[in-house]
Amino acid sequence: MGIENAFGDSFISTRLNEAINWARKWSLYPMPFGTACCAIEFMATVGSHYDMARFGAEVVRFSPRQSDLLIVAGTVSEKMAPVLKRIYDQMCEPKWVISMGACASSGGFYDNYATVQGIDRIIPVDVYVAGCPPRPEAVLTALIKIQEKIDSKQAPAAQTA
Amino acid sequence: MTVETRDYLDSRMHISIGPSHPATHGTLRFHLDLDGETIVKCVPEIGYLHRAFEKSAEKGTYTQVIPYTDRLNYCSSMMNNVGYCQAVERLMGLQIPERAVYIRVIISELARIMDHLVCVGTNAVDIGALTNFWYFFRAREDIYELIEALCGARLTTTYTRIGGLAWDAPPGWADRLKAFIEKCPKTIEDVEGLLAKNRVFIDRTKGIGAISKEKAVSYGFTGPCLRATGVKYDVRRDRPYLCYDRFQFEIPTHTAGDTYARFLVRMEEMRQSLRILQQAVKDLPGGPVLCDDPAVALPPKSQVYTNIEAIIRQFKLVIEGVKPRKGEVYDCTEAANGELGFLVVSDGTGKPWRVRVRPPCFCFLAAFPEMVEGQMLADLIATLGSINIIAGELDR
Amino acid sequence: MTDTSAFPDLLKARFGEAIESSYVDAACTFVVVRRDTIVPAGRFLRDEHGFDLLADLTCIDWLERVPRFDVVYNLYSIANRTRLFIKAPVPVEDPAIDSMTPVWKSANWFEREVWDMYGLRFTGHPDLRRILMYDEFQGHPLRKDYAINERQPLIPENLPPGDRIPV
């Protein structure tokens, strides 16, 4: 029936996926979970000089339900961990996660009673960005990596974890 | 079965703002009781960014605390570096070289401008004026470039050392700074032109989040928030440190104590900081930037590779650290948010026994319920932006 | 900074025995006050000597000393530009001291923090709850006998194999 019958299932569905992925790739809606210093660098990344809009990701949404890219920027404390988990759970599939900076990736040099030693203990992560805090260029690279991942049809970490 | 009977016209609503909310400037949470849109009760909850600064400081050597201080008020890291090193130096009775003193003044004032740029910019964003943020972030990038030239990092600088600075400014840095001083007033003027007489902005900020002089003092206010209530307390003037007593500058005050007054004070402070910068860069002396006390300063790298004494000295300083005498010291600096003090307790070993930081914005948030109760919900956001809560400093 | 050396004698004249000692360290004047006199002493300094700003209130854990804790009050007079430190020793067996909240409002949150971090109770405090840590947290982390990396997660965490942190 309809267009699928005319062209055959496989041909249309793969092209459609690619078209959707192409659209997804250039219209990521980031949700910045900014807690600390990295959030300031994230502001610089979105700001006028580095301008994340060039990569189609300037529509920063503070509601997890409207976004498909979670950028965890900053230290996540034990008190904050349930909040992060909940925000992640509220995001719709497909979703991707960037762990920005040393603290989010591993706890950084905060090896103490208050700090989660890396957000991958709580939620799956797609791209880790090194640095304390990472330079805006590094954040943009992470964004490009997410775009590549979308393009290559790899499943997001959310689906493989 | 019981039927709940409620008077729906008289019901209070309980809402929770944060800990992840675009206008909470870091991670805090407010429990609010609302009557319509009027705030009846506000209970702030903090600690979502508690990173155990004070406990971590007890773990390493005195020098290893410096990177942690970067991340207290991360909008103006340089000032925290200066404040901490100054406290330890005072405990040890160290004199730092003249050039280091001047560069410390310069980086402190640059950091103050940076901090105020973020505070005013994001405050305006929260009220709905996005353009200023782009203007200010352009100026901030200029300062980032200057700071990056000094220490290689944009945000977390770790530039000072006990006894001076990590290294000298690169050649030509003073000229770049001069160019920035020329350029910056234009940005401040632009933003002031957009906001200061803007009817919407004034309506959103005048009379909002006001606090009286007496209450502000009782709550321990310092810095721009205290000066906006009319108290002329500035550590730079009242207990001069570094070489602030050599510079001409005004301490702007206002009497209203509201969000608009805080905005005006911050804008004027940026101008005064530029004035200090101008004088400091004009008088910038030459010479070393680190004191030559072998018990404090690392030897030059060229010597470490060629000279056995220098290797031993380097090794001992890195492994055991600087060893101040036994004692207690408190020293404070005027940070962007107010009096930033460090209480350092030494037991004579290479590790501090206790480092206590006096966080200026902790006091502001303690007074926050009094500032917003009885006002509208949207005013809470405007007030919160204007007291410049930095979670790293608030929760440490 | 204006001279603060007269304050120990002034306090001694007023409170006698309750002023245990005083010393000057790196130009900071410290006065050690018995803990039952801390609120009157604070009020006296505020009302008669203009110490209108309680800039900081914190605690030092000496671990082996008896009494184990020192509560440190950092007072500043904006008009006179003087700074004075008051210390009140508190033993670990009875970790309690009167609350300074009736004198300075800033004491409220500072005392909550000391309770949270050191487990000292402030008698008469209007709302003595944890402030930085969560309610489920056991113990008081800034005490010297609390291990720095003893974490108490609120939600289950996927630990990498061989992780050294007990959960």
XYZ file of C-alpha atoms in Angstrom:
724
model
C 0.000 0.000 0.000
C 1.171 3.519 -0.711
C 4.691 4.556 -1.339
C 6.321 1.571 0.380
C 4.645 -0.838 -2.068
C 5.784 1.179 -5.005
C 9.468 1.160 -4.007
C 9.839 -1.911 -1.794
C 10.214 -1.940 1.988
C 13.919 -1.908 2.503
C 14.807 0.828 0.105
C 12.366 3.375 1.482
C 12.821 2.571 5.163
C 16.594 2.900 5.130
C 16.478 6.146 3.236
C 13.840 7.415 5.620
C 16.045 6.593 8.591
C 18.873 8.421 7.012
C 16.721 11.401 6.306
C 15.512 11.411 9.884
C 19.023 10.987 11.210
C 20.202 13.803 9.019
C 17.514 15.987 10.494
C 18.241 14.827 14.030
C 21.914 15.451 13.603
C 21.448 19.079 12.673
C 18.751 19.879 15.166
C 19.914 18.499 18.468
C 18.115 20.060 21.395
C 20.615 20.108 24.233
C 19.522 20.074 27.839
C 22.396 21.554 29.838
C 22.591 19.955 33.241
C 25.023 22.590 34.371
C 26.117 22.358 37.962
C 29.525 23.947 38.261
C 32.473 25.524 36.500
C 31.843 23.584 33.285
C 28.456 25.275 33.003
C 30.244 28.601 32.652
C 32.319 27.183 29.824
C 29.152 25.762 28.333
C 27.733 29.278 28.428
C 30.823 30.416 26.548
C 30.263 27.642 24.004
C 26.720 28.781 23.394
C 27.811 32.417 23.581
C 28.633 34.765 20.795
C 32.252 33.817 20.176
C 32.059 30.039 19.779
C 28.397 29.933 18.825
C 27.031 26.436 19.000
C 24.273 27.506 16.603
C 26.664 26.740 13.774
C 26.057 23.068 14.525
C 22.332 23.366 14.791
C 22.275 22.867 18.543
C 21.520 26.316 19.816
C 18.006 25.637 21.033
C 18.930 25.016 24.627
C 15.959 23.483 26.409
C 15.760 23.350 30.149
C 13.017 20.797 30.041
C 14.269 17.236 29.635
C 11.058 16.275 27.864
C 11.869 18.572 24.974
C 15.491 17.634 24.485
C 17.397 14.742 23.036
C 20.935 15.589 24.147
C 21.842 15.768 27.808
C 25.032 17.693 28.494
C 26.151 17.063 32.049
C 28.469 19.977 32.754
C 29.972 19.977 36.184
C 30.400 18.018 39.361
C 27.508 15.798 40.346
C 27.265 15.369 44.074
C 25.618 12.469 45.841
C 22.790 14.807 46.737
C 22.352 15.688 43.075
C 22.595 12.114 41.739
C 18.882 11.199 42.105
C 17.983 14.457 40.338
C 20.260 13.657 37.415
C 18.866 10.136 37.144
C 15.340 11.471 37.139
C 16.056 14.081 34.503
C 17.662 11.453 32.321
C 14.694 9.141 32.723
C 12.340 11.913 31.702
C 14.007 12.419 28.335
C 12.379 10.778 25.332
C 14.189 8.230 23.188
C 16.390 8.474 21.270
C 18.647 10.394 23.592
C 22.345 11.008 23.862
C 24.531 12.061 26.771
C 27.708 14.123 26.786
C 29.713 14.018 29.976
C 31.502 17.347 29.979
C 34.633 17.700 32.020
C 36.663 15.690 34.464
C 34.156 15.830 37.318
C 31.243 14.497 35.317
C 33.404 11.844 33.688
C 35.243 10.559 36.727
C 34.727 12.789 39.736
C 37.839 14.730 38.800
C 40.015 15.632 41.734
C 37.011 15.561 44.019
C 37.619 12.095 45.392
C 35.598 12.704 48.512
C 32.495 11.868 50.479
C 30.219 14.203 48.543
C 30.990 13.563 44.904
C 29.808 10.863 42.497
C 32.882 9.357 40.857
C 31.648 9.751 37.312
C 28.092 9.995 36.036
C 28.428 6.712 34.163
C 27.737 5.091 37.502
C 24.236 6.486 37.252
C 23.389 6.955 33.581
C 24.854 5.714 30.281
C 27.207 8.133 28.533
C 27.930 8.502 24.812
C 30.803 10.958 24.705
C 33.221 11.961 27.438
C 35.020 15.283 27.211
C 38.306 15.663 29.044
C 39.389 18.891 30.646
C 38.774 20.837 33.795
C 36.849 22.562 32.357
C 37.114 21.566 28.688
C 37.637 24.330 26.189
C 34.617 25.284 24.098
C 36.287 23.701 21.080
C 36.325 20.382 22.917
C 32.619 20.665 23.628
C 31.983 21.375 19.970
C 34.051 18.315 19.070
C 31.892 16.248 21.397
C 28.837 17.570 19.644
C 30.314 16.604 16.282
C 31.039 13.123 17.673
C 27.392 12.799 18.660
C 26.434 13.870 15.147
C 28.760 11.240 13.700
C 27.249 8.642 15.972
C 23.761 9.558 14.793
C 24.936 9.441 11.210
C 26.564 6.041 11.562
C 23.310 4.548 12.890
C 25.036 3.387 16.070
C 22.610 2.917 18.884
C 22.827 5.586 21.576
C 24.376 4.440 24.841
C 20.908 4.674 26.325
C 19.819 1.655 24.271
C 22.888 -0.508 24.711
C 23.539 -0.041 28.410
C -15.155 7.194 52.528
C -14.213 10.746 53.265
C -14.603 13.528 50.817
C -11.871 16.098 50.970
C -13.303 19.544 51.247
C -11.081 22.368 50.225
C -11.690 25.983 49.700
C -10.256 26.307 46.250
C -10.278 30.079 46.329
C -8.098 30.173 49.376
C -5.704 27.344 48.654
C -2.004 27.789 48.886
C 0.144 26.192 46.283
C 3.453 24.600 47.087
C 6.009 24.602 44.327
C 9.626 23.630 44.143
C 12.076 25.502 41.947
C 15.248 23.665 41.129
C 17.667 22.025 41.657
C 17.796 21.936 37.880
C 16.186 25.111 36.677
C 17.455 27.614 34.118
C 17.324 30.524 36.514
C 18.840 29.036 39.635
C 22.411 29.917 38.599
C 23.920 26.692 39.656
C 22.191 24.178 41.709
C 19.882 25.251 44.430
C 16.337 24.605 45.271
C 13.530 26.730 46.611
C 10.473 25.409 48.329
C 7.804 28.037 47.871
C 4.370 28.544 49.266
C 2.383 30.657 46.875
C -0.854 32.493 47.264
C -1.759 33.096 43.672
C 1.532 34.426 42.399
C 2.612 35.990 45.645
C 5.300 34.251 47.616
C 4.123 33.558 51.137
C 7.044 31.507 52.273
C 10.388 30.635 50.746
C 12.767 28.009 52.024
C 16.055 27.693 50.133
C 17.802 24.366 50.074
C 21.470 24.237 49.181
C 24.264 21.707 49.116
C 23.705 20.272 45.637
C 27.215 21.275 44.689
C 28.930 20.482 47.958
C 32.328 19.241 46.851
C 34.074 19.099 50.193
C 36.531 21.915 49.586
C 37.415 22.196 53.243
C 37.953 18.469 53.690
C 39.975 18.200 50.468
C 42.145 21.106 51.585
C 43.192 19.109 54.650
C 44.344 16.250 52.439
C 47.080 17.844 50.338
C 49.906 20.295 50.791
C 49.373 24.038 51.018
C 50.140 24.446 47.330
C 47.744 21.675 46.369
C 44.864 23.680 47.820
C 45.264 26.379 45.162
C 43.529 24.406 42.363
C 40.587 23.777 44.669
C 40.261 27.503 45.317
C 39.807 28.075 41.561
C 36.592 26.196 41.738
C 35.029 28.123 44.598
C 33.772 31.134 42.728
C 34.497 29.859 39.266
C 33.407 33.090 37.599
C 36.404 34.849 39.123
C 38.939 32.144 39.954
C 41.894 34.501 40.025
C 40.572 36.315 43.059
C 40.215 33.135 45.063
C 43.809 32.203 44.214
C 44.964 35.582 45.439
C 42.901 35.386 48.629
C 44.140 31.969 49.653
C 47.799 32.621 48.890
C 47.628 35.895 50.746
C 46.358 34.166 53.875
C 49.131 31.576 53.819
C 51.732 34.252 53.120
C 50.482 36.257 56.054
C 50.821 33.227 58.283
C 54.394 32.778 57.097
C 55.189 36.486 57.181
C 56.252 36.431 53.545
C 56.792 39.522 51.425
C 56.070 39.000 47.776
C 57.915 40.885 45.020
C 56.505 44.200 43.853
C 55.759 42.978 40.359
C 53.751 40.070 41.745
C 51.752 42.515 43.883
C 50.838 44.582 40.852
C 49.977 41.599 38.694
C 47.803 40.269 41.515
C 45.927 43.551 41.565
C 45.514 43.386 37.806
C 44.203 39.827 37.766
C 41.887 40.531 40.697
C 40.326 43.468 38.919
C 40.058 41.552 35.655
C 38.323 38.779 37.563
C 35.977 41.289 39.183
C 34.976 42.611 35.780
C 34.458 39.062 34.512
C 32.300 38.184 37.456
C 30.141 41.273 37.163
C 29.762 40.687 33.425
C 28.338 37.247 34.071
C 26.177 38.418 36.943
C 24.614 41.357 35.149
C 24.392 39.456 31.859
C 22.616 36.421 33.261
C 20.418 38.541 35.494
C 19.214 40.365 32.406
C 18.706 37.043 30.584
C 16.480 35.824 33.391
C 14.363 38.932 33.060
C 14.193 38.441 29.328
C 16.866 40.741 27.954
C 19.049 38.337 26.030
C 21.066 40.803 23.953
C 23.185 42.072 26.843
C 24.408 38.576 27.460
C 25.903 38.411 23.959
C 27.487 41.838 24.396
C 28.983 40.884 27.711
C 30.208 37.494 26.651
C 32.150 39.148 23.878
C 33.945 41.269 26.473
C 34.384 38.223 28.647
C 36.086 36.392 25.817
C 38.549 39.286 25.632
C 39.406 38.818 29.305
C 39.585 35.061 28.807
C 42.195 35.642 26.144
C 44.255 37.807 28.487
C 44.025 35.239 31.254
C 44.787 32.401 28.914
C 47.941 34.197 27.853
C 48.946 34.400 31.512
C 48.345 30.866 32.655
C 47.126 28.720 29.771
C 43.679 28.142 31.193
C 40.537 30.114 30.613
C 38.558 29.501 33.715
C 40.424 27.508 36.312
C 43.618 29.415 36.519
C 45.772 28.273 39.460
C 47.997 31.203 38.656
C 49.237 32.345 42.045
C 51.718 30.485 44.162
C 52.581 30.891 47.794
C 55.183 33.623 47.601
C 54.142 35.148 44.308
C 52.968 33.949 40.937
C 53.528 30.822 38.901
C 55.261 32.704 36.109
C 55.541 36.129 34.610
C 53.225 37.621 32.045
C 54.296 36.945 28.447
C 55.953 39.753 26.448
C 53.488 42.261 25.114
C 50.813 41.311 27.641
C 50.651 44.785 29.141
C 49.905 46.226 25.706
C 47.110 43.749 25.145
C 45.731 44.692 28.542
C 45.900 48.366 27.616
C 43.986 47.638 24.422
C 41.332 45.877 26.464
C 41.066 48.794 28.897
C 40.460 51.056 25.907
C 37.823 48.776 24.475
C 35.854 47.658 27.508
C 34.085 50.923 28.503
C 32.227 50.825 25.205
C 30.654 47.467 26.083
C 29.682 48.694 29.539
C 28.187 51.822 28.027
C 26.260 49.813 25.453
C 24.736 47.574 28.056
C 24.020 50.432 30.409
C 22.344 52.192 27.509
C 20.194 49.152 26.887
C 19.221 48.577 30.499
C 19.646 51.513 32.840
C 16.815 53.588 31.434
C 14.837 50.731 29.951
C 11.293 50.953 31.233
C 10.744 47.201 31.299
C 13.995 46.559 33.090
C 13.311 49.251 35.674
C 9.823 47.921 36.291
C 11.212 44.457 36.802
C 13.994 45.515 39.150
C 13.199 48.720 41.033
C 11.879 48.018 44.498
C 12.302 44.281 43.915
C 14.160 42.146 46.403
C 14.994 45.098 48.608
C 16.720 44.699 51.943
C 17.385 47.354 54.554
C 20.833 48.413 55.689
C 20.385 47.024 59.219
C 19.132 43.660 58.060
C 21.844 43.375 55.435
C 24.527 43.923 58.062
C 22.910 41.514 60.475
C 22.804 38.849 57.790
C 26.498 39.327 57.149
C 26.244 40.955 53.734
C 29.430 42.231 52.143
C 30.424 43.364 48.690
C 28.152 44.909 46.048
C 24.977 43.684 47.757
C 25.890 45.501 50.975
C 27.021 48.609 49.137
C 23.708 48.698 47.298
C 22.047 49.237 50.677
C 24.257 52.223 51.465
C 26.995 50.771 53.661
C 30.382 51.759 52.359
C 32.346 48.685 53.324
C 35.008 47.534 50.924
C 37.990 45.499 52.078
C 40.151 47.199 49.467
C 39.565 50.505 51.226
C 39.013 49.508 54.853
C 41.850 47.032 55.256
C 44.053 47.685 52.231
C 45.900 44.659 50.974
C 48.290 44.245 48.047
C 48.789 47.852 46.927
C 45.228 49.114 46.712
C 46.119 52.068 48.927
C 48.210 53.465 46.076
C 45.341 53.709 43.608
C 42.611 56.252 43.103
C 39.168 54.718 42.936
C 35.656 55.327 44.171
C 33.469 52.907 46.058
C 30.025 53.196 44.491
C 27.067 52.938 46.833
C 23.316 53.223 46.549
C 20.679 53.393 49.199
C 17.711 51.475 47.819
C 19.130 48.004 48.420
C 17.022 46.552 45.622
C 17.821 44.668 42.457
C 18.199 47.850 40.448
C 20.629 49.326 42.961
C 22.718 46.179 42.847
C 22.793 46.422 39.062
C 23.941 50.050 39.209
C 26.609 49.294 41.806
C 28.000 46.462 39.700
C 28.084 48.571 36.543
C 29.923 51.358 38.333
C 32.314 48.918 39.974
C 33.361 47.659 36.585
C 34.288 51.201 35.609
C 36.252 51.654 38.831
C 38.040 48.372 38.227
C 39.053 49.630 34.813
C 40.361 52.749 36.505
C 42.470 50.674 38.881
C 43.690 48.590 35.944
C 44.740 51.708 34.102
C 46.824 52.924 37.039
C 48.262 49.502 37.792
C 49.377 48.819 34.255
C 50.938 52.263 34.064
C 53.054 51.691 37.184
C 53.711 47.998 36.573
C 57.269 47.443 37.843
C 59.753 44.925 36.520
C 61.598 42.233 38.417
C 60.822 38.740 39.640
C 57.313 37.484 40.349
C 58.175 34.834 42.910
C 60.031 35.388 46.162
C 63.442 33.755 46.398
C 62.957 32.112 49.784
C 64.244 28.534 49.229
C 61.750 27.178 51.769
C 58.826 28.467 49.742
C 59.574 28.901 46.063
C 60.422 26.144 43.624
C 63.872 26.544 42.035
C 64.048 27.513 38.350
C 63.691 24.503 36.079
C 67.068 25.115 34.463
C 68.699 24.547 37.837
C 66.630 21.487 38.714
C 68.149 19.596 35.809
C 71.733 20.599 36.511
C 72.163 21.137 40.227
C 71.803 18.624 43.055
C 70.717 21.187 45.674
C 67.995 22.406 43.363
C 66.758 18.845 42.800
C 66.567 18.252 46.543
C 64.818 21.562 47.083
C 62.302 20.817 44.344
C 61.705 17.307 45.668
C 61.176 18.465 49.241
C 58.831 21.249 48.242
C 56.754 18.992 46.029
C 56.575 16.043 48.413
C 56.481 17.745 51.795
C 55.253 21.142 50.763
C 55.640 24.548 52.245
C 55.725 24.423 56.026
C 54.282 27.479 57.752
C 54.759 27.824 61.472
C 52.141 26.567 63.875
C 49.344 29.064 64.169
C 46.093 30.476 62.933
C 45.512 33.253 60.483
C 42.541 34.914 58.885
C 42.940 37.096 55.873
C 40.318 38.462 53.585
C 40.148 40.082 50.195
C 37.376 41.924 48.438
C 36.172 39.343 45.955
C 33.534 40.028 43.348
C 30.782 38.997 45.740
C 32.181 40.499 48.908
C 34.568 39.644 51.657
C 36.264 36.387 50.768
C 38.181 35.243 53.810
C 40.385 32.273 54.481
C 40.967 30.998 57.994
C 44.039 28.823 57.806
C 45.076 26.723 60.794
C 48.531 25.254 60.629
C 49.950 22.531 62.869
C 53.469 23.117 61.571
C 53.419 20.279 59.021
C 53.213 20.519 55.272
C 49.451 19.994 55.235
C 46.953 22.527 56.512
C 45.077 21.374 59.602
C 42.028 23.341 58.630
C 41.173 25.707 55.823
C 37.939 27.549 56.255
C 36.660 29.774 53.514
C 34.228 32.515 54.332
C 31.859 32.406 51.375
C 30.259 35.792 50.674
C 27.181 34.536 48.850
C 26.255 32.105 51.621
C 24.999 35.099 53.604
C 22.992 36.476 50.696
C 21.037 33.299 50.271
C 20.401 33.081 54.008
C 18.654 36.452 53.748
C 16.894 35.512 50.534
C 13.541 34.531 52.098
C 13.274 37.962 53.702
C 13.990 39.609 50.370
C 11.373 37.773 48.344
C 8.546 36.912 50.716
C 5.515 39.020 49.859
C 6.682 39.568 46.302
C 5.689 37.911 43.060
C 7.113 34.632 41.860
C 8.773 36.236 38.847
C 10.539 38.684 41.153
C 12.289 35.816 42.855
C 14.119 35.094 39.620
C 15.103 38.742 39.173
C 16.331 38.964 42.768
C 18.228 35.711 42.624
C 20.121 36.818 39.547
C 21.118 40.066 41.167
C 22.694 38.609 44.308
C 25.026 36.529 42.159
C 24.818 33.117 43.744
C 27.726 30.983 42.599
C 27.092 27.440 43.731
C 30.761 26.533 43.959
C 31.271 29.204 46.557
C 27.913 28.726 48.235
C 28.248 25.001 48.839
C 32.016 24.682 48.581
C 43.560 47.861 60.716
C 42.688 49.481 63.988
C 44.217 48.116 67.145
C 42.258 45.320 68.811
C 44.604 44.610 71.714
C 42.333 46.316 74.248
C 39.404 43.950 73.748
C 40.691 40.994 75.780
C 40.992 43.258 78.840
C 37.629 44.858 78.193
C 36.016 41.455 78.033
C 37.885 40.297 81.115
C 36.706 43.322 83.050
C 33.151 42.552 82.107
C 32.994 38.756 82.239
C 35.879 37.933 84.579
C 36.508 34.204 84.897
C 34.561 33.339 81.782
C 37.309 34.775 79.592
C 39.808 31.952 79.603
C 42.680 33.413 77.637
C 43.596 35.529 74.687
C 46.378 35.711 72.141
C 47.444 37.484 68.998
C 48.478 35.518 65.941
C 49.470 37.120 62.621
C 47.767 40.351 63.720
C 44.484 38.562 64.487
C 43.289 38.864 68.088
C 41.691 35.719 69.486
C 39.788 35.645 72.763
C 38.876 32.302 74.272
C 35.514 32.450 76.027
C 33.827 29.802 78.156
C 30.941 28.436 76.149
C 28.194 29.430 78.599
C 29.141 33.099 78.238
C 29.340 33.190 74.481
C 25.982 34.840 73.803
C 26.330 37.601 76.441
C 29.842 38.254 75.198
C 28.596 38.506 71.637
C 25.805 40.837 72.608
C 28.209 42.994 74.650
C 30.585 43.312 71.704
C 27.799 44.099 69.287
C 26.001 46.672 71.410
C 28.881 48.421 73.101
C 31.755 48.050 70.696
C 30.027 48.180 67.337
C 30.775 44.683 66.067
C 27.801 44.703 63.753
C 28.970 42.038 61.318
C 29.293 38.386 62.243
C 31.422 37.704 59.201
C 31.918 34.037 59.839
C 31.185 31.301 62.293
C 33.013 28.054 62.019
C 34.551 25.232 63.959
C 37.968 23.693 64.293
C 38.324 20.018 65.185
C 41.542 19.476 67.145
C 40.939 15.709 67.360
C 43.207 14.904 70.302
C 42.878 18.031 72.351
C 40.463 18.172 75.285
C 38.026 19.847 74.739
C 38.042 18.707 71.160
C 36.269 21.478 69.251
C 36.648 25.215 68.996
C 33.771 27.267 67.691
C 35.232 30.383 66.086
C 33.272 33.615 65.758
C 34.692 36.137 63.333
C 33.415 39.588 64.278
C 33.922 42.761 62.344
C 32.994 46.335 63.073
C 32.308 48.218 59.872
C 32.452 51.638 61.535
C 35.625 51.046 63.572
C 37.296 48.755 61.038
C 38.237 46.266 63.713
C 38.166 42.519 63.573
C 38.043 40.238 66.574
C 37.896 36.478 66.893
C 36.068 34.768 69.711
C 36.680 31.122 70.365
C 34.578 28.848 72.507
C 35.923 25.385 73.292
C 33.332 22.601 73.171
C 33.983 19.038 74.378
C 33.073 16.062 72.218
C 31.162 14.387 75.063
C 28.633 17.199 75.186
C 28.783 18.863 71.780
C 26.455 21.767 72.436
C 26.697 25.530 72.673
C 24.165 28.348 72.831
C 22.950 29.673 69.534
C 24.096 33.110 68.435
C 20.985 33.639 66.271
C 19.342 36.172 68.656
C 22.338 38.454 68.222
C 23.248 38.130 64.552
C 20.975 36.732 61.865
C 23.887 35.432 59.845
C 24.522 32.922 62.632
C 21.496 30.938 61.512
C 22.968 29.312 58.432
C 26.540 29.263 59.721
C 25.379 27.285 62.760
C 23.422 24.907 60.574
C 26.582 24.318 58.621
C 28.627 23.620 61.750
C 25.938 21.181 62.907
C 26.007 19.487 59.536
C 29.768 19.293 59.242
C 30.811 18.806 62.874
C 27.719 17.675 64.758
C 27.668 20.462 67.324
C 24.198 21.298 68.578
C 23.269 24.937 68.955
C 20.817 25.309 71.802
C 17.999 27.665 70.942
C 18.586 27.557 67.201
C 15.240 27.984 65.414
C 15.808 25.454 62.653
C 18.782 23.198 63.225
C 18.758 20.960 60.145
C 21.467 19.732 57.850
C 22.275 22.339 55.240
C 24.844 20.973 52.809
C 24.468 17.215 53.124
C 21.233 15.279 52.684
C 19.120 14.098 55.584
C 19.994 10.445 54.960
C 23.696 11.156 55.490
C 25.168 9.485 58.561
C 27.877 11.211 60.552
C 29.527 14.583 60.212
C 32.013 14.714 57.367
C 34.386 17.481 58.456
C 35.229 15.736 61.694
C 38.788 14.515 61.526
C 37.722 10.908 62.112
C 35.415 10.839 59.102
C 37.277 9.331 56.142
C 37.415 11.672 53.198
C 36.150 9.190 50.621
C 33.473 7.452 52.638
C 30.560 7.939 50.298
C 26.933 7.312 51.110
C 25.098 7.169 47.776
C 21.396 7.881 47.685
C 20.733 5.739 44.632
C 22.425 2.513 43.498
C 25.541 3.069 41.434
C 27.162 0.809 38.837
C 30.584 0.384 40.335
C 33.498 -0.577 38.136
C 35.008 -3.921 39.171
C 37.592 -3.658 41.939
C 36.411 -0.285 43.098
C 37.853 0.515 46.468
C 35.033 2.587 47.833
C 32.759 0.724 50.214
C 29.067 1.220 49.544
